[in-house]
Amino acid sequence: MEKLKKQLPIITPIFIAIVIIHSLFVDYTVQFPDYIAAETSESAMESMKPKVISENGVLNRISYLESFLVELESRELPVDTEQEETKDNIKRVLVGQKLLLGLSLFYLLLTFSTAVSYAFRVWFHKSLANVFYPVSFLVLAPKVFFQFNLMLQKEVLSYFYFVFLVFTYVITIISYRLILKNKELAEGFQSLQFSSSLEEEGRSPSNTKTGSIFAPVFHVAIIILIGILIGNLIYIPLFLLQKHYVTEFSYFIFFLLGLLSLFYIFNYKKVGGEPNSNNWKNLAVSFAYLQFRFLRNSFWAVFSTILIVLFVTFLFSLLLFNIDLIQNHLGLFGKATEF
C-alpha cells in the first residue's frame, strides 16, 4: 500500500493526460432552448431544460475553420456581402482556437514534467505540483459536471467516462495531498539552480575595470549600427512576412521556438545533468526544468505587469483628483482667467 501511494503521483498525470487528449477531439457545451413554450405539459417542460451536447474538439474546430476560410477566399462573392469583415472575424476565432490548442499542448507536456520531476526527486517538483494540480482541479470539475448531465440524459457512454473522471479527480486530490505532506528532502539535480549564472552558462564574467572614455562611445556606436542592421535585415522582413503570410509565419515562429527550446534543454543537460544518471533521465529532467523556468518567468511577468498597471492607474487617478480639487474647490483656474 505504501509503495502504491509513492507511485500514485506518477500515475495520476497519465490519467489527466488521457483527459486532455480526449478533450482535443471531443468537447461539451450547454445548449439552451431557443424559445419558452407556453404549455405546461411534461414534454414541453422537458424541451425547455438546458441540455449538454457533444461537439468537435479544438483540433476539429481548427481544421473546419481553416477549410472554411480557404473555401471563402476561393469564391468570388458580390462586393456588398462584407466578405472581408467575415474573413477577419473567422481569423480572430481561428487565432483564439490555436491559442487554446497551444495551452492544451503545454498543459499536456506539464503532465510529463510533473511526473518526471516527482519520480526523480528533483528539487523543483513541488513548485510544478503547485501549478499542475490546482489547474487540474479546475479542468476536471466542469468535465465531471457535463458527464453527470449526460448521464441524466441517458447517454450510455457517459456512464463510463463519468466513472473515469471521478476516479481521476479523487486520485488527483490524493496525489496532491501526498506531495504536500511529504517531508523528505528532494535534492536531485541541485546544479540546475545555478544554471542562469554567468559561470554556469559557460560565459566568463565581464571585465569591470574602467577604461578609456572612448570605449562607451564606441560601444554605443556599435549598438546603434547593430540595431540598424537588425531592423533592416530582420525586423522589417519579419513584419512583412507576418503581414502577408500569416500561417507560414506562425509555423516559422513555432519552429524557431522549438529550436530554442531544444537548445535550452541540451544546455541544461550539459550544465545540470548528473554524471551517474543516463542521458534519457537527464534530458527528461532538463525538459521539466525548462517548463519550470517558463512558468516562473511567466508568473513574474504577469505579476510585474499587474503592479505596473495598478501604479499607473493610481497616478492617473491621483492626477485627476488633484485637477478636480484645484478647479472646483480652490478656483485657481477661474482666477487665472481674470488676468
Short mmCIF file of N, CA, C and O in Angstrom, two decimals, residues 117-221:
data_model
loop_
_atom_site.label_atom_id
_atom_site.label_comp_id
_atom_site.label_asym_id
_atom_site.label_seq_id
_atom_site.Cartn_x
_atom_site.Cartn_y
_atom_site.Cartn_z
N SER A 117 9.56 15.02 -12.62
CA SER A 117 10.22 15.73 -11.52
C SER A 117 9.96 15.04 -10.18
O SER A 117 10.83 15.02 -9.31
N TYR A 118 8.76 14.47 -10.02
CA TYR A 118 8.48 13.73 -8.77
C TYR A 118 9.19 12.39 -8.75
O TYR A 118 9.73 11.98 -7.71
N ALA A 119 9.21 11.69 -9.87
CA ALA A 119 9.81 10.36 -9.91
C ALA A 119 11.31 10.41 -9.62
O ALA A 119 11.85 9.53 -8.95
N PHE A 120 12.00 11.45 -10.10
CA PHE A 120 13.44 11.56 -9.92
C PHE A 120 13.80 12.46 -8.73
O PHE A 120 14.97 12.82 -8.59
N ARG A 121 12.79 12.84 -7.93
CA ARG A 121 13.02 13.62 -6.71
C ARG A 121 13.81 14.90 -6.99
O ARG A 121 14.77 15.25 -6.31
N VAL A 122 13.39 15.63 -8.04
CA VAL A 122 14.05 16.87 -8.40
C VAL A 122 13.62 17.97 -7.43
O VAL A 122 12.49 17.96 -6.95
N TRP A 123 14.47 18.92 -7.19
CA TRP A 123 14.24 19.91 -6.14
C TRP A 123 13.05 20.82 -6.43
O TRP A 123 12.45 21.39 -5.52
N PHE A 124 12.64 20.98 -7.70
CA PHE A 124 11.53 21.88 -8.04
C PHE A 124 10.22 21.13 -8.27
O PHE A 124 9.28 21.70 -8.82
N HIS A 125 10.13 19.86 -7.84
CA HIS A 125 8.92 19.09 -8.17
C HIS A 125 7.69 19.62 -7.44
O HIS A 125 6.57 19.58 -7.97
N LYS A 126 7.85 20.18 -6.24
CA LYS A 126 6.69 20.74 -5.54
C LYS A 126 6.19 22.02 -6.20
O LYS A 126 4.99 22.30 -6.17
N SER A 127 7.09 22.80 -6.78
CA SER A 127 6.68 24.01 -7.48
C SER A 127 5.82 23.67 -8.69
O SER A 127 4.80 24.31 -8.95
N LEU A 128 6.22 22.64 -9.45
CA LEU A 128 5.41 22.20 -10.58
C LEU A 128 4.07 21.64 -10.11
O LEU A 128 3.03 21.87 -10.73
N ALA A 129 4.10 20.89 -9.01
CA ALA A 129 2.86 20.31 -8.48
C ALA A 129 1.89 21.39 -8.03
O ALA A 129 0.67 21.26 -8.20
N ASN A 130 2.41 22.48 -7.45
CA ASN A 130 1.54 23.57 -7.01
C ASN A 130 0.87 24.30 -8.16
O ASN A 130 -0.11 25.03 -7.95
N VAL A 131 1.38 24.14 -9.35
CA VAL A 131 0.73 24.71 -10.54
C VAL A 131 -0.16 23.67 -11.22
O VAL A 131 -1.31 23.94 -11.58
N PHE A 132 0.37 22.46 -11.35
CA PHE A 132 -0.31 21.43 -12.14
C PHE A 132 -1.61 20.95 -11.48
O PHE A 132 -2.66 20.88 -12.14
N TYR A 133 -1.58 20.64 -10.21
CA TYR A 133 -2.75 20.04 -9.57
C TYR A 133 -3.91 21.02 -9.36
O TYR A 133 -5.06 20.66 -9.63
N PRO A 134 -3.67 22.26 -8.90
CA PRO A 134 -4.81 23.20 -8.85
C PRO A 134 -5.45 23.46 -10.20
O PRO A 134 -6.68 23.56 -10.31
N VAL A 135 -4.62 23.54 -11.25
CA VAL A 135 -5.19 23.70 -12.60
C VAL A 135 -5.99 22.47 -12.99
O VAL A 135 -7.05 22.57 -13.62
N SER A 136 -5.51 21.30 -12.61
CA SER A 136 -6.23 20.06 -12.93
C SER A 136 -7.59 20.01 -12.25
O SER A 136 -8.57 19.53 -12.83
N PHE A 137 -7.67 20.52 -11.01
CA PHE A 137 -8.97 20.57 -10.33
C PHE A 137 -9.95 21.42 -11.11
O PHE A 137 -11.13 21.07 -11.27
N LEU A 138 -9.48 22.56 -11.61
CA LEU A 138 -10.35 23.46 -12.37
C LEU A 138 -10.75 22.88 -13.72
O LEU A 138 -11.84 23.15 -14.23
N VAL A 139 -9.86 22.09 -14.31
CA VAL A 139 -10.15 21.50 -15.62
C VAL A 139 -11.10 20.31 -15.49
O VAL A 139 -12.03 20.13 -16.32
N LEU A 140 -10.92 19.50 -14.47
CA LEU A 140 -11.72 18.28 -14.33
C LEU A 140 -13.14 18.56 -13.82
O LEU A 140 -14.07 17.82 -14.17
N ALA A 141 -13.31 19.59 -13.01
CA ALA A 141 -14.62 19.85 -12.40
C ALA A 141 -15.73 20.05 -13.44
O ALA A 141 -16.78 19.39 -13.35
N PRO A 142 -15.58 20.94 -14.45
CA PRO A 142 -16.67 21.06 -15.43
C PRO A 142 -16.89 19.81 -16.26
O PRO A 142 -18.02 19.54 -16.69
N LYS A 143 -15.83 19.04 -16.49
CA LYS A 143 -16.00 17.81 -17.27
C LYS A 143 -16.84 16.79 -16.50
O LYS A 143 -17.66 16.08 -17.10
N VAL A 144 -16.65 16.72 -15.18
CA VAL A 144 -17.50 15.85 -14.36
C VAL A 144 -18.95 16.33 -14.41
O VAL A 144 -19.88 15.52 -14.50
N PHE A 145 -19.13 17.64 -14.36
CA PHE A 145 -20.49 18.20 -14.43
C PHE A 145 -21.17 17.85 -15.76
O PHE A 145 -22.35 17.45 -15.78
N PHE A 146 -20.44 17.97 -16.86
CA PHE A 146 -21.02 17.66 -18.17
C PHE A 146 -21.40 16.19 -18.27
O PHE A 146 -22.49 15.85 -18.78
N GLN A 147 -20.52 15.32 -17.80
CA GLN A 147 -20.81 13.89 -17.89
C GLN A 147 -21.98 13.50 -16.98
O GLN A 147 -22.77 12.61 -17.32
N PHE A 148 -22.10 14.17 -15.83
CA PHE A 148 -23.23 13.89 -14.95
C PHE A 148 -24.55 14.27 -15.63
O PHE A 148 -25.55 13.54 -15.54
N ASN A 149 -24.56 15.39 -16.32
CA ASN A 149 -25.77 15.80 -17.03
C ASN A 149 -26.05 14.89 -18.22
O ASN A 149 -27.22 14.63 -18.55
N LEU A 150 -25.01 14.40 -18.87
CA LEU A 150 -25.23 13.44 -19.95
C LEU A 150 -25.79 12.13 -19.42
O LEU A 150 -26.57 11.45 -20.11
N MET A 151 -25.40 11.74 -18.22
CA MET A 151 -25.99 10.56 -17.59
C MET A 151 -27.49 10.76 -17.36
O MET A 151 -28.29 9.84 -17.58
N LEU A 152 -27.88 11.95 -16.93
CA LEU A 152 -29.31 12.25 -16.74
C LEU A 152 -30.05 12.22 -18.06
O LEU A 152 -31.26 11.95 -18.10
N GLN A 153 -29.33 12.52 -19.16
CA GLN A 153 -29.94 12.45 -20.49
C GLN A 153 -29.87 11.04 -21.09
O GLN A 153 -30.19 10.85 -22.26
N LYS A 154 -29.40 10.08 -20.24
CA LYS A 154 -29.36 8.67 -20.62
C LYS A 154 -28.43 8.39 -21.80
O LYS A 154 -28.73 7.59 -22.69
N GLU A 155 -27.28 9.06 -21.80
CA GLU A 155 -26.22 8.74 -22.76
C GLU A 155 -25.40 7.59 -22.19
O GLU A 155 -24.84 7.69 -21.09
N VAL A 156 -25.31 6.49 -22.93
CA VAL A 156 -24.70 5.26 -22.40
C VAL A 156 -23.20 5.45 -22.13
O VAL A 156 -22.69 5.09 -21.07
N LEU A 157 -22.47 6.04 -23.09
CA LEU A 157 -21.02 6.19 -22.93
C LEU A 157 -20.65 7.13 -21.79
O LEU A 157 -19.54 7.04 -21.25
N SER A 158 -21.55 8.01 -21.42
CA SER A 158 -21.23 8.97 -20.36
C SER A 158 -21.07 8.29 -19.01
O SER A 158 -20.35 8.80 -18.14
N TYR A 159 -21.70 7.13 -18.81
CA TYR A 159 -21.55 6.42 -17.53
C TYR A 159 -20.10 5.99 -17.31
O TYR A 159 -19.55 6.16 -16.22
N PHE A 160 -19.47 5.46 -18.36
CA PHE A 160 -18.10 5.00 -18.24
C PHE A 160 -17.14 6.19 -18.06
O PHE A 160 -16.23 6.14 -17.22
N TYR A 161 -17.35 7.23 -18.86
CA TYR A 161 -16.45 8.38 -18.77
C TYR A 161 -16.64 9.12 -17.46
O TYR A 161 -15.68 9.69 -16.91
N PHE A 162 -17.86 9.12 -16.92
CA PHE A 162 -18.10 9.77 -15.63
C PHE A 162 -17.33 9.05 -14.52
O PHE A 162 -16.70 9.70 -13.66
N VAL A 163 -17.37 7.71 -14.53
CA VAL A 163 -16.62 6.95 -13.53
C VAL A 163 -15.13 7.21 -13.66
O VAL A 163 -14.40 7.39 -12.66
N PHE A 164 -14.64 7.28 -14.90
CA PHE A 164 -13.22 7.54 -15.13
C PHE A 164 -12.83 8.93 -14.62
O PHE A 164 -11.78 9.10 -13.98
N LEU A 165 -13.67 9.94 -14.86
CA LEU A 165 -13.37 11.30 -14.42
C LEU A 165 -13.40 11.42 -12.90
O LEU A 165 -12.55 12.08 -12.30
N VAL A 166 -14.39 10.79 -12.27
CA VAL A 166 -14.47 10.84 -10.81
C VAL A 166 -13.26 10.14 -10.19
O VAL A 166 -12.66 10.65 -9.22
N PHE A 167 -12.88 9.00 -10.76
CA PHE A 167 -11.69 8.30 -10.26
C PHE A 167 -10.44 9.17 -10.43
O PHE A 167 -9.60 9.26 -9.51
N THR A 168 -10.31 9.82 -11.59
CA THR A 168 -9.17 10.71 -11.83
C THR A 168 -9.17 11.88 -10.86
O THR A 168 -8.11 12.28 -10.35
N TYR A 169 -10.34 12.43 -10.59
CA TYR A 169 -10.43 13.57 -9.67
C TYR A 169 -10.02 13.15 -8.25
O TYR A 169 -9.29 13.88 -7.57
N VAL A 170 -10.44 11.98 -7.84
CA VAL A 170 -10.12 11.51 -6.48
C VAL A 170 -8.63 11.25 -6.33
O VAL A 170 -7.99 11.69 -5.35
N ILE A 171 -8.03 10.56 -7.29
CA ILE A 171 -6.59 10.27 -7.17
C ILE A 171 -5.77 11.55 -7.35
O ILE A 171 -4.64 11.63 -6.83
N THR A 172 -6.31 12.54 -8.05
CA THR A 172 -5.61 13.82 -8.16
C THR A 172 -5.54 14.50 -6.80
O THR A 172 -4.50 15.05 -6.41
N ILE A 173 -6.65 14.47 -6.06
CA ILE A 173 -6.67 15.05 -4.71
C ILE A 173 -5.69 14.31 -3.80
O ILE A 173 -4.92 14.93 -3.05
N ILE A 174 -5.72 12.97 -3.87
CA ILE A 174 -4.84 12.18 -3.00
C ILE A 174 -3.38 12.44 -3.34
O ILE A 174 -2.52 12.59 -2.45
N SER A 175 -3.06 12.49 -4.63
CA SER A 175 -1.67 12.71 -5.05
C SER A 175 -1.17 14.07 -4.59
O SER A 175 -0.03 14.19 -4.11
N TYR A 176 -2.00 15.07 -4.72
CA TYR A 176 -1.58 16.41 -4.31
C TYR A 176 -1.35 16.48 -2.79
O TYR A 176 -0.39 17.10 -2.33
N ARG A 177 -2.21 15.82 -2.04
CA ARG A 177 -2.03 15.77 -0.58
C ARG A 177 -0.74 15.02 -0.21
O ARG A 177 -0.03 15.42 0.72
N LEU A 178 -0.46 13.94 -0.93
CA LEU A 178 0.76 13.20 -0.65
C LEU A 178 2.01 14.03 -0.91
O LEU A 178 2.99 13.98 -0.16
N ILE A 179 1.98 14.80 -1.98
CA ILE A 179 3.14 15.64 -2.31
C ILE A 179 3.32 16.74 -1.27
O ILE A 179 4.45 17.03 -0.84
N LEU A 180 2.21 17.34 -0.84
CA LEU A 180 2.32 18.42 0.14
C LEU A 180 2.76 17.90 1.50
O LEU A 180 3.48 18.59 2.23
N LYS A 181 2.31 16.70 1.86
CA LYS A 181 2.65 16.16 3.18
C LYS A 181 4.01 15.48 3.22
O LYS A 181 4.53 15.20 4.31
N ASN A 182 4.59 15.24 2.07
CA ASN A 182 5.87 14.54 2.02
C ASN A 182 6.98 15.49 2.51
O ASN A 182 7.23 16.54 1.92
N LYS A 183 7.62 15.13 3.61
CA LYS A 183 8.67 15.97 4.21
C LYS A 183 10.07 15.53 3.81
O LYS A 183 11.05 16.13 4.27
N GLU A 184 10.18 14.54 2.96
CA GLU A 184 11.51 14.10 2.53
C GLU A 184 12.15 15.17 1.65
O GLU A 184 11.50 15.80 0.82
N LEU A 185 13.44 15.37 1.86
CA LEU A 185 14.17 16.36 1.08
C LEU A 185 14.37 15.85 -0.34
O LEU A 185 14.81 14.72 -0.56
N ALA A 186 14.00 16.69 -1.30
CA ALA A 186 14.23 16.38 -2.71
C ALA A 186 15.41 17.21 -3.18
O ALA A 186 15.30 18.42 -3.39
N GLU A 187 16.55 16.56 -3.35
CA GLU A 187 17.78 17.27 -3.66
C GLU A 187 18.38 16.85 -4.99
O GLU A 187 19.56 17.07 -5.25
N GLY A 188 17.58 16.25 -5.84
CA GLY A 188 18.10 15.84 -7.13
C GLY A 188 18.34 17.01 -8.06
O GLY A 188 17.58 17.98 -8.08
N PHE A 189 19.43 16.94 -8.83
CA PHE A 189 19.78 17.93 -9.85
C PHE A 189 19.86 19.34 -9.26
O PHE A 189 19.33 20.30 -9.82
N GLN A 190 20.56 19.46 -8.14
CA GLN A 190 20.70 20.75 -7.47
C GLN A 190 21.48 21.75 -8.33
O GLN A 190 21.31 22.96 -8.20
N SER A 191 22.35 21.26 -9.20
CA SER A 191 23.18 22.17 -10.01
C SER A 191 22.35 23.00 -10.98
O SER A 191 22.80 24.03 -11.46
N LEU A 192 21.10 22.56 -11.28
CA LEU A 192 20.25 23.36 -12.17
C LEU A 192 19.85 24.69 -11.56
O LEU A 192 19.46 25.60 -12.28
N GLN A 193 19.93 24.81 -10.24
CA GLN A 193 19.57 26.07 -9.60
C GLN A 193 20.53 27.19 -10.00
O GLN A 193 20.17 28.37 -9.94
N PHE A 194 21.74 26.84 -10.41
CA PHE A 194 22.75 27.84 -10.75
C PHE A 194 22.97 27.93 -12.25
O PHE A 194 23.97 28.49 -12.69
N SER A 195 22.05 27.40 -13.04
CA SER A 195 22.25 27.37 -14.48
C SER A 195 22.15 28.74 -15.12
O SER A 195 22.62 28.95 -16.23
N SER A 196 21.50 29.70 -14.46
CA SER A 196 21.33 31.02 -15.06
C SER A 196 22.49 31.96 -14.77
O SER A 196 22.54 33.07 -15.31
N SER A 197 23.44 31.55 -13.91
CA SER A 197 24.58 32.41 -13.62
C SER A 197 25.55 32.41 -14.79
O SER A 197 25.55 31.51 -15.63
N LEU A 198 26.40 33.41 -14.82
CA LEU A 198 27.30 33.55 -15.96
C LEU A 198 28.28 32.40 -16.06
O LEU A 198 28.56 31.89 -17.14
N GLU A 199 28.84 31.98 -14.91
CA GLU A 199 29.83 30.92 -14.95
C GLU A 199 29.20 29.60 -15.38
O GLU A 199 29.78 28.85 -16.15
N GLU A 200 27.95 29.32 -14.90
CA GLU A 200 27.31 28.04 -15.21
C GLU A 200 26.85 27.98 -16.65
O GLU A 200 26.72 26.90 -17.22
N GLU A 201 26.54 29.12 -17.26
CA GLU A 201 26.11 29.13 -18.65
C GLU A 201 27.29 29.04 -19.62
O GLU A 201 27.12 29.09 -20.82
N GLY A 202 28.50 28.97 -19.07
CA GLY A 202 29.66 28.83 -19.94
C GLY A 202 30.22 30.15 -20.41
O GLY A 202 31.03 30.19 -21.34
N ARG A 203 29.80 31.26 -19.77
CA ARG A 203 30.30 32.58 -20.16
C ARG A 203 31.16 33.13 -19.03
O ARG A 203 30.82 32.99 -17.85
N SER A 204 32.23 33.76 -19.38
CA SER A 204 33.11 34.34 -18.37
C SER A 204 32.55 35.67 -17.90
O SER A 204 31.89 36.38 -18.67
N PRO A 205 32.78 36.04 -16.63
CA PRO A 205 32.31 37.32 -16.13
C PRO A 205 32.94 38.47 -16.89
O PRO A 205 34.08 38.40 -17.34
N SER A 206 32.17 39.54 -17.03
CA SER A 206 32.66 40.70 -17.78
C SER A 206 33.71 41.44 -16.98
O SER A 206 33.70 41.44 -15.74
N ASN A 207 34.61 42.10 -17.67
CA ASN A 207 35.66 42.86 -17.04
C ASN A 207 35.10 44.17 -16.51
O ASN A 207 34.50 44.94 -17.25
N THR A 208 35.28 44.43 -15.22
CA THR A 208 34.70 45.62 -14.61
C THR A 208 35.69 46.77 -14.50
O THR A 208 35.38 47.80 -13.91
N LYS A 209 36.89 46.64 -15.06
CA LYS A 209 37.87 47.71 -14.96
C LYS A 209 37.45 48.88 -15.85
O LYS A 209 36.95 48.70 -16.97
N THR A 210 37.67 50.07 -15.37
CA THR A 210 37.35 51.28 -16.14
C THR A 210 38.42 51.48 -17.19
O THR A 210 39.62 51.37 -16.93
N GLY A 211 37.99 51.80 -18.42
CA GLY A 211 38.94 52.03 -19.50
C GLY A 211 38.87 53.45 -20.00
O GLY A 211 38.57 54.39 -19.26
N SER A 212 39.16 53.61 -21.27
CA SER A 212 39.17 54.94 -21.87
C SER A 212 37.77 55.49 -21.99
O SER A 212 36.78 54.76 -22.00
N ILE A 213 37.66 56.84 -22.11
CA ILE A 213 36.35 57.48 -22.25
C ILE A 213 35.74 57.18 -23.61
O ILE A 213 34.55 57.30 -23.81
N PHE A 214 36.60 56.79 -24.57
CA PHE A 214 36.09 56.49 -25.90
C PHE A 214 35.45 55.10 -25.98
O PHE A 214 34.74 54.81 -26.94
N ALA A 215 35.70 54.26 -24.98
CA ALA A 215 35.13 52.92 -25.00
C ALA A 215 33.60 52.95 -24.95
O ALA A 215 32.94 52.26 -25.75
N PRO A 216 32.96 53.72 -24.03
CA PRO A 216 31.49 53.78 -24.05
C PRO A 216 30.93 54.34 -25.35
O PRO A 216 29.90 53.86 -25.85
N VAL A 217 31.62 55.35 -25.92
CA VAL A 217 31.16 55.92 -27.19
C VAL A 217 31.24 54.88 -28.30
O VAL A 217 30.33 54.75 -29.14
N PHE A 218 32.32 54.12 -28.30
CA PHE A 218 32.47 53.06 -29.30
C PHE A 218 31.39 52.00 -29.13
O PHE A 218 30.82 51.52 -30.12
N HIS A 219 31.09 51.63 -27.87
CA HIS A 219 30.04 50.64 -27.61
C HIS A 219 28.68 51.12 -28.07
O HIS A 219 27.91 50.36 -28.67
N VAL A 220 28.37 52.40 -27.81
CA VAL A 220 27.09 52.96 -28.24
C VAL A 220 26.99 52.95 -29.76
O VAL A 220 25.94 52.62 -30.35
N ALA A 221 28.08 53.30 -30.45
CA ALA A 221 28.08 53.31 -31.91
C ALA A 221 27.87 51.91 -32.46
O ALA A 221 27.12 51.71 -33.44
#
